[in-house]
């Protein structure tokens, strides 16, 4: 992957540029991601908030995540594409959705979360480390240190 990397919404009005590599990449199978995306999971990455520049208007909608924590989803104000995830428990970082990347060729998920919420008809990629809910920060750090891809 090249840094900086960029992404945009469906209509192109809202875009971002990130000047740091992702902290981690993940496939999230939580109920909210399923309902918002209409898919059995979303592929996402967390980046440091200080490294992210957003252009365009972002509308936010607050909800309680499966963890019970407040999460704000960020949408393009023009086309409604979900692009960002702002979690109160992870305030120094922002979630980006892999489908919003201009160049998706480098994206590789490192692990699965909320596999306990995956639909019975979906085959979770078990070649990746998987967690029934959300892993502890320590577990995530161990995966990153080991360089799991």
PDB file of C-alpha atoms in Angstrom:
ATOM      1  CA  UNK A   1       0.000   0.000   0.000  1.00  0.00           C
ATOM      2  CA  UNK A   2       1.032   3.554  -0.569  1.00  0.00           C
ATOM      3  CA  UNK A   3       0.669   6.323   1.976  1.00  0.00           C
ATOM      4  CA  UNK A   4      -1.131   8.602   1.664  1.00  0.00           C
ATOM      5  CA  UNK A   5      -4.143   6.640   0.504  1.00  0.00           C
ATOM      6  CA  UNK A   6      -7.473   8.077  -0.546  1.00  0.00           C
ATOM      7  CA  UNK A   7     -11.146   7.247  -0.725  1.00  0.00           C
ATOM      8  CA  UNK A   8     -14.492   8.738  -1.596  1.00  0.00           C
ATOM      9  CA  UNK A   9     -18.228   8.235  -1.473  1.00  0.00           C
ATOM     10  CA  UNK A  10     -20.324   6.976  -4.363  1.00  0.00           C
ATOM     11  CA  UNK A  11     -21.013  10.441  -5.789  1.00  0.00           C
ATOM     12  CA  UNK A  12     -17.483  11.793  -5.138  1.00  0.00           C
ATOM     13  CA  UNK A  13     -18.598  14.865  -3.144  1.00  0.00           C
ATOM     14  CA  UNK A  14     -17.099  13.589   0.126  1.00  0.00           C
ATOM     15  CA  UNK A  15     -13.550  12.269   0.132  1.00  0.00           C
ATOM     16  CA  UNK A  16     -10.664  11.602   2.464  1.00  0.00           C
ATOM     17  CA  UNK A  17      -6.914  11.257   2.478  1.00  0.00           C
ATOM     18  CA  UNK A  18      -4.997   9.371   5.142  1.00  0.00           C
ATOM     19  CA  UNK A  19      -1.319  10.016   5.780  1.00  0.00           C
ATOM     20  CA  UNK A  20      -0.675   6.955   7.956  1.00  0.00           C
ATOM     21  CA  UNK A  21      -1.026   3.219   7.429  1.00  0.00           C
ATOM     22  CA  UNK A  22      -4.023   1.528   9.044  1.00  0.00           C
ATOM     23  CA  UNK A  23      -3.713   0.550  12.685  1.00  0.00           C
ATOM     24  CA  UNK A  24      -5.548  -2.673  11.784  1.00  0.00           C
ATOM     25  CA  UNK A  25      -7.954  -4.104   9.221  1.00  0.00           C
ATOM     26  CA  UNK A  26     -11.006  -6.191  10.046  1.00  0.00           C
ATOM     27  CA  UNK A  27     -14.146  -7.918   8.813  1.00  0.00           C
ATOM     28  CA  UNK A  28     -16.977  -6.898  11.160  1.00  0.00           C
ATOM     29  CA  UNK A  29     -20.030  -9.164  11.391  1.00  0.00           C
ATOM     30  CA  UNK A  30     -21.931  -7.104  14.000  1.00  0.00           C
ATOM     31  CA  UNK A  31     -25.671  -6.609  13.652  1.00  0.00           C
ATOM     32  CA  UNK A  32     -25.347  -2.871  12.960  1.00  0.00           C
ATOM     33  CA  UNK A  33     -22.857  -3.344  10.131  1.00  0.00           C
ATOM     34  CA  UNK A  34     -25.151  -5.947   8.593  1.00  0.00           C
ATOM     35  CA  UNK A  35     -28.205  -3.696   8.765  1.00  0.00           C
ATOM     36  CA  UNK A  36     -26.444  -0.556   7.542  1.00  0.00           C
ATOM     37  CA  UNK A  37     -24.663  -2.287   4.662  1.00  0.00           C
ATOM     38  CA  UNK A  38     -27.251  -4.891   3.680  1.00  0.00           C
ATOM     39  CA  UNK A  39     -24.432  -7.455   3.673  1.00  0.00           C
ATOM     40  CA  UNK A  40     -23.325 -10.191   6.110  1.00  0.00           C
ATOM     41  CA  UNK A  41     -20.269  -8.146   7.145  1.00  0.00           C
ATOM     42  CA  UNK A  42     -18.233  -5.059   6.310  1.00  0.00           C
ATOM     43  CA  UNK A  43     -14.513  -4.797   5.713  1.00  0.00           C
ATOM     44  CA  UNK A  44     -13.030  -1.866   7.574  1.00  0.00           C
ATOM     45  CA  UNK A  45      -9.787  -0.315   8.733  1.00  0.00           C
ATOM     46  CA  UNK A  46      -8.939   1.925  11.689  1.00  0.00           C
ATOM     47  CA  UNK A  47      -6.678   4.905  11.163  1.00  0.00           C
ATOM     48  CA  UNK A  48      -5.378   7.594  13.513  1.00  0.00           C
ATOM     49  CA  UNK A  49      -7.787  10.537  13.532  1.00  0.00           C
ATOM     50  CA  UNK A  50      -4.846  12.957  13.332  1.00  0.00           C
ATOM     51  CA  UNK A  51      -3.741  11.409  10.008  1.00  0.00           C
ATOM     52  CA  UNK A  52      -7.133  11.747   8.306  1.00  0.00           C
ATOM     53  CA  UNK A  53      -8.289  14.727   6.246  1.00  0.00           C
ATOM     54  CA  UNK A  54     -11.950  14.738   5.246  1.00  0.00           C
ATOM     55  CA  UNK A  55     -13.308  16.919   2.446  1.00  0.00           C
ATOM     56  CA  UNK A  56     -17.024  17.495   2.030  1.00  0.00           C
ATOM     57  CA  UNK A  57     -19.945  17.458   4.428  1.00  0.00           C
ATOM     58  CA  UNK A  58     -20.317  14.429   6.690  1.00  0.00           C
ATOM     59  CA  UNK A  59     -23.599  13.737   8.447  1.00  0.00           C
ATOM     60  CA  UNK A  60     -23.473  11.605  11.567  1.00  0.00           C
ATOM     61  CA  UNK A  61     -26.001   9.246  13.077  1.00  0.00           C
ATOM     62  CA  UNK A  62     -25.435   7.997  16.630  1.00  0.00           C
ATOM     63  CA  UNK A  63     -26.293   4.482  17.746  1.00  0.00           C
ATOM     64  CA  UNK A  64     -25.256   1.967  20.344  1.00  0.00           C
ATOM     65  CA  UNK A  65     -22.956  -0.674  18.910  1.00  0.00           C
ATOM     66  CA  UNK A  66     -23.140  -4.354  19.766  1.00  0.00           C
ATOM     67  CA  UNK A  67     -20.532  -3.597  22.444  1.00  0.00           C
ATOM     68  CA  UNK A  68     -22.972  -1.182  24.115  1.00  0.00           C
ATOM     69  CA  UNK A  69     -20.704   1.776  23.328  1.00  0.00           C
ATOM     70  CA  UNK A  70     -21.874   4.839  21.383  1.00  0.00           C
ATOM     71  CA  UNK A  71     -20.840   4.782  17.732  1.00  0.00           C
ATOM     72  CA  UNK A  72     -21.425   7.553  15.204  1.00  0.00           C
ATOM     73  CA  UNK A  73     -21.650   6.509  11.600  1.00  0.00           C
ATOM     74  CA  UNK A  74     -20.468   9.149   9.124  1.00  0.00           C
ATOM     75  CA  UNK A  75     -22.292   9.466   5.799  1.00  0.00           C
ATOM     76  CA  UNK A  76     -21.788  11.645   2.736  1.00  0.00           C
ATOM     77  CA  UNK A  77     -24.378  14.414   3.103  1.00  0.00           C
ATOM     78  CA  UNK A  78     -25.100  14.253  -0.630  1.00  0.00           C
ATOM     79  CA  UNK A  79     -25.449  10.555  -1.539  1.00  0.00           C
ATOM     80  CA  UNK A  80     -25.668   8.900   1.887  1.00  0.00           C
ATOM     81  CA  UNK A  81     -22.701   6.558   1.449  1.00  0.00           C
ATOM     82  CA  UNK A  82     -21.505   5.262   4.824  1.00  0.00           C
ATOM     83  CA  UNK A  83     -17.808   6.092   4.966  1.00  0.00           C
ATOM     84  CA  UNK A  84     -16.743   6.565   8.586  1.00  0.00           C
ATOM     85  CA  UNK A  85     -17.206   5.072  12.028  1.00  0.00           C
ATOM     86  CA  UNK A  86     -16.475   7.223  15.067  1.00  0.00           C
ATOM     87  CA  UNK A  87     -16.481   5.080  18.230  1.00  0.00           C
ATOM     88  CA  UNK A  88     -16.479   6.750  21.653  1.00  0.00           C
ATOM     89  CA  UNK A  89     -14.286   3.937  22.982  1.00  0.00           C
ATOM     90  CA  UNK A  90     -11.745   4.468  20.163  1.00  0.00           C
ATOM     91  CA  UNK A  91     -11.735   8.259  20.019  1.00  0.00           C
ATOM     92  CA  UNK A  92      -8.147   8.576  18.755  1.00  0.00           C
ATOM     93  CA  UNK A  93      -9.026   6.636  15.619  1.00  0.00           C
ATOM     94  CA  UNK A  94     -11.601   6.569  12.828  1.00  0.00           C
ATOM     95  CA  UNK A  95     -13.006   3.577  11.013  1.00  0.00           C
ATOM     96  CA  UNK A  96     -13.015   3.655   7.220  1.00  0.00           C
ATOM     97  CA  UNK A  97     -14.815   1.177   5.010  1.00  0.00           C
ATOM     98  CA  UNK A  98     -12.683  -0.710   2.497  1.00  0.00           C
ATOM     99  CA  UNK A  99     -15.308  -0.250  -0.215  1.00  0.00           C
ATOM    100  CA  UNK A 100     -14.705   3.515  -0.064  1.00  0.00           C
ATOM    101  CA  UNK A 101     -10.989   3.181  -0.927  1.00  0.00           C
ATOM    102  CA  UNK A 102      -9.962   4.523  -4.326  1.00  0.00           C
ATOM    103  CA  UNK A 103      -7.475   1.646  -4.593  1.00  0.00           C
ATOM    104  CA  UNK A 104      -8.781  -1.486  -2.861  1.00  0.00           C
ATOM    105  CA  UNK A 105      -6.050  -3.748  -4.216  1.00  0.00           C
ATOM    106  CA  UNK A 106      -3.881  -3.510  -1.095  1.00  0.00           C
ATOM    107  CA  UNK A 107      -6.623  -4.140   1.468  1.00  0.00           C
ATOM    108  CA  UNK A 108      -6.342  -7.421   3.407  1.00  0.00           C
ATOM    109  CA  UNK A 109      -8.395  -8.085   6.567  1.00  0.00           C
ATOM    110  CA  UNK A 110      -6.327  -9.214   9.544  1.00  0.00           C
ATOM    111  CA  UNK A 111      -9.137 -10.723  11.631  1.00  0.00           C
ATOM    112  CA  UNK A 112     -12.900 -11.183  12.037  1.00  0.00           C
ATOM    113  CA  UNK A 113     -15.009  -9.704  14.830  1.00  0.00           C
ATOM    114  CA  UNK A 114     -18.551 -10.452  16.021  1.00  0.00           C
ATOM    115  CA  UNK A 115     -18.587 -13.829  14.269  1.00  0.00           C
ATOM    116  CA  UNK A 116     -21.228 -14.871  16.823  1.00  0.00           C
ATOM    117  CA  UNK A 117     -23.573 -12.472  14.998  1.00  0.00           C
ATOM    118  CA  UNK A 118     -22.775 -13.723  11.492  1.00  0.00           C
ATOM    119  CA  UNK A 119     -25.815 -15.073   9.629  1.00  0.00           C
ATOM    120  CA  UNK A 120     -25.998 -18.877   9.599  1.00  0.00           C
ATOM    121  CA  UNK A 121     -25.905 -18.853   5.781  1.00  0.00           C
ATOM    122  CA  UNK A 122     -22.645 -16.880   5.600  1.00  0.00           C
ATOM    123  CA  UNK A 123     -19.326 -18.745   5.523  1.00  0.00           C
ATOM    124  CA  UNK A 124     -16.942 -16.767   7.728  1.00  0.00           C
ATOM    125  CA  UNK A 125     -13.326 -16.821   6.536  1.00  0.00           C
ATOM    126  CA  UNK A 126     -11.851 -19.043   9.257  1.00  0.00           C
ATOM    127  CA  UNK A 127      -8.333 -18.683   7.856  1.00  0.00           C
ATOM    128  CA  UNK A 128      -8.315 -15.389   9.772  1.00  0.00           C
ATOM    129  CA  UNK A 129      -8.236 -15.123  13.575  1.00  0.00           C
ATOM    130  CA  UNK A 130     -11.865 -14.773  14.669  1.00  0.00           C
ATOM    131  CA  UNK A 131     -13.550 -13.364  17.766  1.00  0.00           C
ATOM    132  CA  UNK A 132     -17.127 -13.983  18.916  1.00  0.00           C
ATOM    133  CA  UNK A 133     -17.468 -10.311  19.895  1.00  0.00           C
ATOM    134  CA  UNK A 134     -14.845  -7.583  19.870  1.00  0.00           C
ATOM    135  CA  UNK A 135     -11.306  -8.537  20.904  1.00  0.00           C
ATOM    136  CA  UNK A 136      -9.623  -6.829  23.799  1.00  0.00           C
ATOM    137  CA  UNK A 137      -7.120  -4.089  22.955  1.00  0.00           C
ATOM    138  CA  UNK A 138      -4.437  -6.524  24.124  1.00  0.00           C
ATOM    139  CA  UNK A 139      -5.593  -9.200  21.655  1.00  0.00           C
ATOM    140  CA  UNK A 140      -5.609  -6.658  18.825  1.00  0.00           C
ATOM    141  CA  UNK A 141      -2.121  -5.488  19.755  1.00  0.00           C
ATOM    142  CA  UNK A 142      -0.859  -9.098  19.834  1.00  0.00           C
ATOM    143  CA  UNK A 143      -2.262  -9.666  16.330  1.00  0.00           C
ATOM    144  CA  UNK A 144      -0.629  -6.493  15.039  1.00  0.00           C
ATOM    145  CA  UNK A 145       2.729  -7.339  16.622  1.00  0.00           C
ATOM    146  CA  UNK A 146       2.603 -10.845  15.090  1.00  0.00           C
ATOM    147  CA  UNK A 147       1.824  -9.269  11.743  1.00  0.00           C
ATOM    148  CA  UNK A 148      -1.260 -11.366  11.103  1.00  0.00           C
ATOM    149  CA  UNK A 149      -2.652 -10.810   7.596  1.00  0.00           C
TER     150      UNK A 149
END
